[in-house]
Amino acid sequence: MIEKIESIKSEALNEAALIKNVDTLEQFRIKFLGRKGLVHELFEGFKDVPPQEKGRTGKALNELKQVLQEIFDSKKSELETGSAAGDDTDHTLPGRTFNKGTRHLIHQAIDEITSIFAKIGFDIYEGYELEDEFHNFDALNTPDYHPSRDMQDTFYVDSAGKDKKYLLRTHTSPGQVHVMQSNKPPIRVVVPGKVYRNEEVSSRSLAVFHQVEGLYVDKDVSFRELKGTLDYFAWEFFGKGLKTRLRPSFFPFTEPSAEMDVECILCKGEGCRVCKHTGWLEILGCGMVDPNVFKAVGYDPEEYTGFAFGMGIERTLMIKHGIPDIRIFYENDIRFLKQF
Ligand code: PHE
């Protein structure tokens, strides 16, 4: 009997080490301490123990029962407090940190720029990345011989069997055409999105980048309002008091056309390497909507006037944050992204 007690004890100790959850704990209880369990069986056999051994055996038996009960109780409380044997997790240690995803810098900028214009009444229109020649060029008064139509500058899409020639939009300006085709003035809208150019990748240019277009059409819209709107934007986006200037330029779809420069943020207009010692950085193209564009969308150019502008988002961000290479935006290096 004593040997049997010892062997059940060592069996129980082995099995106790395997208790990992409520199920194995319950199996342990049923096997050893249950109503038909091994301890009960031993107590049943106690009556057949010879009288001279009853004292010693009884003592061992009670001891076994007590030990098993203690094992059961302590395993039970371990499981309840979550520190089961074999689980060497220290629940008091601080948790491991991991990188949280955030909105990409470019999308943050799109949100910021569009909401700056939303504050003065501009709606947001997304446009299409796949365009036809009419929206990307013809309606925007861009002649057939214009170099931007060249295969070297534009990604054409195989349009065999289609009624039109399709391409990846080279600017967000076709968004203007869609908005005017399906709305009547007054129109105030910004069109943010991806644009595509068949360009050599370098620190200053990529084949895919982002622009935001702006369009305002109504009766008697003036160039002065264009300048006021752009100054408002530059101050909101780059900082109050920043100097701006408009330089005459050319775009087929605006007349007159201009480019807007802001005072170099790095040298405050003193002249440095980034602004090529001019003190100015170009941020966007703009102008009064050309009457031919109005004709293409069925507006009467005698009745309506308007202005339009377009800016590159990556370029604007490079200026604002002093980012030296446009490719960094797309490398998804967490050390870069984390800073914004
Ligand atoms: N679409 C022109 C570009 O991509 C920018 C522009 C938009 C200029 C609207 C004038 C008016 O460079």
CSV table of C-alpha atoms and ligand atoms in Angstrom, one decimal:
chain,number,residue,atom,x,y,z
A,1,MET,CA,0.0,0.0,0.0
A,2,ILE,CA,2.8,2.4,1.0
A,3,GLU,CA,4.5,1.8,-2.4
A,4,LYS,CA,1.3,2.4,-4.2
A,5,ILE,CA,0.9,5.7,-2.3
A,6,GLU,CA,4.4,6.7,-3.3
A,7,SER,CA,3.9,5.9,-6.9
A,8,ILE,CA,0.6,7.8,-7.1
A,9,LYS,CA,2.3,10.7,-5.5
A,10,SER,CA,5.1,10.8,-8.0
A,11,GLU,CA,2.6,10.4,-10.8
A,12,ALA,CA,0.6,13.3,-9.5
A,13,LEU,CA,3.7,15.5,-9.2
A,14,ASN,CA,4.6,14.8,-12.9
A,15,GLU,CA,1.1,15.5,-14.0
A,16,ALA,CA,0.9,18.7,-12.0
A,17,ALA,CA,3.7,20.1,-14.1
A,18,LEU,CA,1.5,19.7,-17.2
A,19,ILE,CA,-1.4,21.7,-15.8
A,20,LYS,CA,-1.7,24.7,-18.2
A,21,ASN,CA,-5.3,25.5,-18.2
A,22,VAL,CA,-8.7,24.9,-16.6
A,23,ASP,CA,-9.2,21.7,-18.6
A,24,THR,CA,-6.0,20.0,-17.5
A,25,LEU,CA,-6.6,21.1,-14.0
A,26,GLU,CA,-10.0,19.5,-14.0
A,27,GLN,CA,-8.6,16.3,-15.5
A,28,PHE,CA,-6.1,16.3,-12.6
A,29,ARG,CA,-8.8,16.7,-10.0
A,30,ILE,CA,-11.0,13.9,-11.5
A,31,LYS,CA,-8.1,11.5,-11.7
A,32,PHE,CA,-6.6,12.0,-8.3
A,33,LEU,CA,-9.2,13.8,-6.0
A,34,GLY,CA,-12.5,12.9,-7.6
A,35,ARG,CA,-15.2,10.7,-6.1
A,36,LYS,CA,-13.9,7.8,-8.2
A,37,GLY,CA,-10.4,9.0,-8.2
A,38,LEU,CA,-7.1,7.3,-7.1
A,39,VAL,CA,-7.1,8.7,-3.6
A,40,HIS,CA,-10.6,7.6,-3.0
A,41,GLU,CA,-9.6,4.1,-4.3
A,42,LEU,CA,-6.8,4.0,-1.8
A,43,PHE,CA,-9.1,4.9,1.1
A,44,GLU,CA,-11.4,2.1,-0.1
A,45,GLY,CA,-8.5,-0.3,0.1
A,46,PHE,CA,-7.5,0.9,3.6
A,47,LYS,CA,-9.8,-1.6,5.3
A,48,ASP,CA,-7.8,-4.5,3.9
A,49,VAL,CA,-4.5,-3.1,5.3
A,50,PRO,CA,-3.1,-5.4,8.0
A,51,PRO,CA,-3.8,-3.9,11.5
A,52,GLN,CA,-0.1,-3.5,12.3
A,53,GLU,CA,0.4,-1.3,9.2
A,54,LYS,CA,-2.7,0.7,9.6
A,55,GLY,CA,-1.0,3.6,11.5
A,56,ARG,CA,1.8,4.2,9.1
A,57,THR,CA,-0.4,3.7,6.0
A,58,GLY,CA,-3.1,6.0,7.3
A,59,LYS,CA,-0.6,8.7,7.9
A,60,ALA,CA,0.9,8.4,4.4
A,61,LEU,CA,-2.6,8.3,2.9
A,62,ASN,CA,-3.7,11.5,4.7
A,63,GLU,CA,-0.4,13.2,3.7
A,64,LEU,CA,-1.0,12.2,0.0
A,65,LYS,CA,-4.5,13.6,0.1
A,66,GLN,CA,-3.2,16.8,1.6
A,67,VAL,CA,-0.4,17.2,-0.9
A,68,LEU,CA,-2.6,16.7,-3.9
A,69,GLN,CA,-5.2,19.1,-2.5
A,70,GLU,CA,-2.5,21.7,-2.1
A,71,ILE,CA,-1.2,21.2,-5.6
A,72,PHE,CA,-4.8,21.5,-6.9
A,73,ASP,CA,-5.4,24.7,-4.9
A,74,SER,CA,-2.2,26.4,-5.9
A,75,LYS,CA,-2.6,25.5,-9.6
A,76,LYS,CA,-6.1,26.8,-9.5
A,77,SER,CA,-5.1,30.2,-8.1
A,78,GLU,CA,-2.2,30.5,-10.5
A,79,LEU,CA,-4.6,30.0,-13.4
A,80,GLU,CA,-6.9,32.6,-11.9
A,81,THR,CA,-4.2,35.2,-11.6
A,82,GLY,CA,-2.8,34.3,-15.0
A,83,SER,CA,0.6,33.2,-13.9
A,84,ALA,CA,0.4,29.4,-14.6
A,85,ALA,CA,3.6,27.4,-14.3
A,86,GLY,CA,5.4,27.2,-17.7
A,87,ASP,CA,4.1,30.6,-18.6
A,88,ASP,CA,7.2,32.7,-18.0
A,89,THR,CA,5.6,36.0,-19.1
A,90,ASP,CA,6.2,38.7,-16.6
A,91,HIS,CA,2.9,40.5,-16.7
A,92,THR,CA,4.3,43.5,-14.8
A,93,LEU,CA,6.8,44.4,-17.6
A,94,PRO,CA,5.9,47.3,-19.9
A,95,GLY,CA,4.4,46.1,-23.3
A,96,ARG,CA,6.5,46.0,-26.5
A,97,THR,CA,5.9,49.1,-28.6
A,98,PHE,CA,5.3,48.9,-32.4
A,99,ASN,CA,5.1,51.4,-35.1
A,100,LYS,CA,1.6,52.8,-35.6
A,101,GLY,CA,0.5,53.5,-39.1
A,102,THR,CA,-0.3,57.1,-40.0
A,103,ARG,CA,-1.5,59.0,-43.0
A,104,HIS,CA,1.3,59.4,-45.6
A,105,LEU,CA,2.8,62.9,-45.7
A,106,ILE,CA,1.4,63.5,-49.2
A,107,HIS,CA,-2.2,62.6,-48.1
A,108,GLN,CA,-1.8,64.8,-45.1
A,109,ALA,CA,-0.8,67.6,-47.4
A,110,ILE,CA,-3.7,67.0,-49.7
A,111,ASP,CA,-6.0,67.2,-46.7
A,112,GLU,CA,-4.4,70.4,-45.5
A,113,ILE,CA,-4.4,72.1,-48.9
A,114,THR,CA,-7.9,71.2,-49.8
A,115,SER,CA,-9.2,72.3,-46.4
A,116,ILE,CA,-7.4,75.6,-46.7
A,117,PHE,CA,-9.4,76.2,-49.9
A,118,ALA,CA,-12.6,74.6,-48.4
A,119,LYS,CA,-12.5,77.4,-45.8
A,120,ILE,CA,-13.1,80.0,-48.6
A,121,GLY,CA,-15.8,78.0,-50.3
A,122,PHE,CA,-14.0,75.6,-52.7
A,123,ASP,CA,-15.5,72.1,-53.3
A,124,ILE,CA,-13.3,69.1,-53.9
A,125,TYR,CA,-13.5,67.0,-57.1
A,126,GLU,CA,-11.3,64.0,-57.7
A,127,GLY,CA,-11.3,63.6,-61.4
A,128,TYR,CA,-9.9,60.6,-63.4
A,129,GLU,CA,-6.4,59.3,-63.7
A,130,LEU,CA,-7.2,57.7,-67.1
A,131,GLU,CA,-8.2,60.5,-69.4
A,132,ASP,CA,-8.8,61.0,-73.1
A,133,GLU,CA,-7.0,63.5,-75.3
A,134,PHE,CA,-10.0,65.8,-75.4
A,135,HIS,CA,-10.0,66.4,-71.6
A,136,ASN,CA,-6.2,66.4,-71.1
A,137,PHE,CA,-5.3,68.5,-74.2
A,138,ASP,CA,-7.9,69.6,-76.7
A,139,ALA,CA,-10.4,71.2,-74.4
A,140,LEU,CA,-7.4,72.9,-72.6
A,141,ASN,CA,-6.5,74.7,-75.8
A,142,THR,CA,-3.4,72.6,-76.3
A,143,PRO,CA,-2.6,72.3,-80.0
A,144,ASP,CA,-1.8,69.1,-81.7
A,145,TYR,CA,1.8,70.1,-82.2
A,146,HIS,CA,2.3,70.9,-78.5
A,147,PRO,CA,5.4,69.1,-77.2
A,148,SER,CA,3.6,67.9,-74.0
A,149,ARG,CA,1.5,65.6,-76.3
A,150,ASP,CA,4.7,63.9,-77.4
A,151,MET,CA,5.1,60.2,-76.5
A,152,GLN,CA,8.3,61.2,-74.8
A,153,ASP,CA,6.2,63.2,-72.3
A,154,THR,CA,2.9,61.4,-72.1
A,155,PHE,CA,2.0,57.8,-71.2
A,156,TYR,CA,-0.5,56.7,-73.9
A,157,VAL,CA,-2.7,53.7,-73.2
A,158,ASP,CA,-3.4,51.2,-75.9
A,159,SER,CA,-6.7,52.5,-77.3
A,160,ALA,CA,-7.0,50.1,-80.3
A,161,GLY,CA,-10.6,49.7,-81.2
A,162,LYS,CA,-11.7,52.5,-79.0
A,163,ASP,CA,-13.3,55.7,-80.2
A,164,LYS,CA,-10.8,58.0,-78.4
A,165,LYS,CA,-7.1,58.0,-77.6
A,166,TYR,CA,-6.6,57.4,-73.9
A,167,LEU,CA,-3.7,58.4,-71.7
A,168,LEU,CA,-2.7,58.8,-68.1
A,169,ARG,CA,-3.4,62.4,-67.2
A,170,THR,CA,-0.3,64.6,-67.3
A,171,HIS,CA,-1.8,67.2,-65.0
A,172,THR,CA,-5.0,67.7,-62.9
A,173,SER,CA,-6.2,70.4,-65.3
A,174,PRO,CA,-8.6,67.9,-67.1
A,175,GLY,CA,-10.5,68.0,-63.8
A,176,GLN,CA,-11.5,71.6,-64.7
A,177,VAL,CA,-13.0,70.4,-67.9
A,178,HIS,CA,-15.1,67.7,-66.3
A,179,VAL,CA,-16.4,70.0,-63.6
A,180,MET,CA,-17.3,72.7,-66.1
A,181,GLN,CA,-19.0,70.2,-68.4
A,182,SER,CA,-21.3,69.0,-65.7
A,183,ASN,CA,-21.9,72.2,-63.7
A,184,LYS,CA,-23.0,75.8,-64.3
A,185,PRO,CA,-21.1,78.7,-62.8
A,186,PRO,CA,-20.4,79.9,-60.2
A,187,ILE,CA,-17.8,77.2,-59.8
A,188,ARG,CA,-15.2,77.0,-57.1
A,189,VAL,CA,-13.4,73.7,-56.9
A,190,VAL,CA,-10.0,72.1,-56.1
A,191,VAL,CA,-8.9,68.9,-57.8
A,192,PRO,CA,-6.2,66.9,-56.0
A,193,GLY,CA,-4.7,63.7,-57.4
A,194,LYS,CA,-2.0,61.7,-59.1
A,195,VAL,CA,-0.5,62.7,-62.4
A,196,TYR,CA,1.8,60.9,-64.8
A,197,ARG,CA,4.7,62.1,-67.0
A,198,ASN,CA,7.1,60.1,-69.0
A,199,GLU,CA,10.0,61.6,-67.2
A,200,GLU,CA,13.5,60.5,-66.2
A,201,VAL,CA,13.5,59.8,-62.4
A,202,SER,CA,15.8,62.1,-60.6
A,203,SER,CA,16.1,64.0,-57.3
A,204,ARG,CA,13.7,66.6,-58.7
A,205,SER,CA,11.3,64.6,-60.9
A,206,LEU,CA,9.3,61.4,-60.8
A,207,ALA,CA,7.1,59.8,-63.4
A,208,VAL,CA,4.1,59.7,-61.0
A,209,PHE,CA,3.5,62.6,-58.6
A,210,HIS,CA,0.6,64.6,-57.2
A,211,GLN,CA,-1.0,68.0,-58.0
A,212,VAL,CA,-3.8,70.1,-56.8
A,213,GLU,CA,-5.7,72.1,-59.3
A,214,GLY,CA,-7.9,75.1,-58.5
A,215,LEU,CA,-10.7,76.6,-60.6
A,216,TYR,CA,-13.0,79.6,-60.0
A,217,VAL,CA,-15.5,80.6,-62.6
A,218,ASP,CA,-18.2,83.3,-62.3
A,219,LYS,CA,-19.2,86.6,-63.8
A,220,ASP,CA,-16.4,89.3,-63.4
A,221,VAL,CA,-13.7,87.2,-61.8
A,222,SER,CA,-10.5,89.3,-61.8
A,223,PHE,CA,-6.8,88.6,-61.8
A,224,ARG,CA,-6.7,90.5,-58.5
A,225,GLU,CA,-8.9,87.8,-57.0
A,226,LEU,CA,-6.5,85.2,-58.3
A,227,LYS,CA,-3.7,86.9,-56.5
A,228,GLY,CA,-5.6,87.4,-53.3
A,229,THR,CA,-6.7,83.7,-53.3
A,230,LEU,CA,-3.1,82.5,-53.8
A,231,ASP,CA,-1.6,84.8,-51.2
A,232,TYR,CA,-4.2,83.6,-48.7
A,233,PHE,CA,-3.1,80.0,-49.6
A,234,ALA,CA,0.6,80.7,-49.3
A,235,TRP,CA,0.1,82.4,-45.9
A,236,GLU,CA,-2.0,79.6,-44.5
A,237,PHE,CA,0.2,76.9,-45.8
A,238,PHE,CA,3.8,78.3,-45.4
A,239,GLY,CA,3.2,80.9,-42.7
A,240,LYS,CA,1.8,84.4,-42.3
A,241,GLY,CA,3.7,87.3,-43.8
A,242,LEU,CA,5.6,85.3,-46.4
A,243,LYS,CA,6.4,87.3,-49.5
A,244,THR,CA,5.0,86.1,-52.8
A,245,ARG,CA,5.3,87.3,-56.4
A,246,LEU,CA,3.7,86.5,-59.7
A,247,ARG,CA,5.9,86.2,-62.8
A,248,PRO,CA,4.5,86.3,-66.4
A,249,SER,CA,4.5,82.8,-67.9
A,250,PHE,CA,2.7,80.7,-70.5
A,251,PHE,CA,0.1,77.9,-70.4
A,252,PRO,CA,-2.1,77.1,-73.4
A,253,PHE,CA,-5.2,77.1,-71.1
A,254,THR,CA,-4.8,80.4,-69.4
A,255,GLU,CA,-4.4,83.9,-70.6
A,256,PRO,CA,-2.7,85.8,-69.1
A,257,SER,CA,-0.6,83.2,-67.3
A,258,ALA,CA,1.8,83.5,-64.4
A,259,GLU,CA,3.9,81.5,-62.1
A,260,MET,CA,3.9,82.2,-58.4
A,261,ASP,CA,7.1,82.3,-56.3
A,262,VAL,CA,7.3,82.4,-52.6
A,263,GLU,CA,10.2,83.9,-50.7
A,264,CYS,CA,12.8,81.2,-50.1
A,265,ILE,CA,12.0,79.6,-46.8
A,266,LEU,CA,15.5,78.6,-46.0
A,267,CYS,CA,17.3,81.9,-46.5
A,268,LYS,CA,14.3,84.2,-46.1
A,269,GLY,CA,15.0,85.8,-49.5
A,270,GLU,CA,18.7,86.4,-48.9
A,271,GLY,CA,19.8,83.9,-51.6
A,272,CYS,CA,21.1,80.4,-51.0
A,273,ARG,CA,21.9,77.2,-52.9
A,274,VAL,CA,18.3,75.9,-52.7
A,275,CYS,CA,16.8,79.0,-54.3
A,276,LYS,CA,19.8,79.3,-56.7
A,277,HIS,CA,20.7,82.6,-55.1
A,278,THR,CA,17.5,84.3,-56.3
A,279,GLY,CA,15.7,84.4,-53.0
A,280,TRP,CA,12.6,82.9,-54.6
A,281,LEU,CA,11.1,79.5,-55.1
A,282,GLU,CA,8.5,78.7,-57.7
A,283,ILE,CA,5.4,77.0,-56.3
A,284,LEU,CA,2.6,77.0,-58.9
A,285,GLY,CA,1.3,77.9,-62.3
A,286,CYS,CA,-1.8,80.0,-62.7
A,287,GLY,CA,-3.8,82.4,-64.9
A,288,MET,CA,-7.1,83.5,-66.2
A,289,VAL,CA,-9.1,80.7,-68.0
A,290,ASP,CA,-8.5,81.1,-71.7
A,291,PRO,CA,-11.8,81.9,-73.7
A,292,ASN,CA,-11.1,78.8,-75.8
A,293,VAL,CA,-11.4,76.6,-72.8
A,294,PHE,CA,-14.8,78.1,-72.0
A,295,LYS,CA,-15.9,77.5,-75.6
A,296,ALA,CA,-14.8,73.8,-75.4
A,297,VAL,CA,-17.1,73.2,-72.5
A,298,GLY,CA,-20.0,75.3,-73.8
A,299,TYR,CA,-19.6,78.4,-71.7
A,300,ASP,CA,-20.0,81.8,-73.2
A,301,PRO,CA,-16.6,83.6,-72.7
A,302,GLU,CA,-18.4,86.9,-73.0
A,303,GLU,CA,-20.5,86.1,-69.9
A,304,TYR,CA,-18.0,84.3,-67.7
A,305,THR,CA,-14.4,84.8,-66.6
A,306,GLY,CA,-12.4,82.7,-64.2
A,307,PHE,CA,-9.0,81.8,-62.9
A,308,ALA,CA,-7.2,78.5,-62.5
A,309,PHE,CA,-4.0,77.3,-60.8
A,310,GLY,CA,-2.1,74.1,-60.3
A,311,MET,CA,0.7,73.1,-58.0
A,312,GLY,CA,2.8,70.0,-57.4
A,313,ILE,CA,2.3,68.6,-54.0
A,314,GLU,CA,5.7,66.9,-53.6
A,315,ARG,CA,7.3,70.1,-54.7
A,316,THR,CA,5.4,72.2,-52.3
A,317,LEU,CA,6.3,69.9,-49.4
A,318,MET,CA,9.9,69.9,-50.4
A,319,ILE,CA,9.9,73.6,-50.1
A,320,LYS,CA,8.0,73.7,-46.8
A,321,HIS,CA,10.1,71.1,-45.1
A,322,GLY,CA,13.4,71.4,-46.9
A,323,ILE,CA,13.2,67.9,-48.3
A,324,PRO,CA,16.2,67.6,-50.7
A,325,ASP,CA,15.1,64.6,-52.9
A,326,ILE,CA,11.6,63.9,-54.3
A,327,ARG,CA,12.3,60.1,-54.3
A,328,ILE,CA,12.2,60.0,-50.4
A,329,PHE,CA,8.4,60.4,-50.6
A,330,TYR,CA,8.1,56.9,-52.1
A,331,GLU,CA,10.8,55.0,-50.3
A,332,ASN,CA,8.5,54.4,-47.2
A,333,ASP,CA,11.5,54.7,-44.9
A,334,ILE,CA,9.9,54.8,-41.5
A,335,ARG,CA,12.5,57.2,-40.2
A,336,PHE,CA,11.3,59.7,-42.8
A,337,LEU,CA,7.6,59.1,-42.5
A,338,LYS,CA,7.7,59.3,-38.7
A,339,GLN,CA,8.7,62.9,-38.8
A,340,PHE,CA,5.3,64.0,-40.1
B,1,PHE,N1,-1.5,72.3,-65.4
B,1,PHE,C1,-0.3,73.1,-65.2
B,1,PHE,C2,0.9,72.2,-65.0
B,1,PHE,O1,0.8,71.0,-64.8
B,1,PHE,C3,-0.5,74.0,-64.0
B,1,PHE,C4,-1.5,75.0,-64.2
B,1,PHE,C5,-2.8,74.8,-63.8
B,1,PHE,C6,-1.2,76.3,-64.8
B,1,PHE,C7,-3.8,75.7,-64.0
B,1,PHE,C8,-2.2,77.2,-65.0
B,1,PHE,C9,-3.5,76.9,-64.6
B,1,PHE,O2,2.0,72.7,-65.0
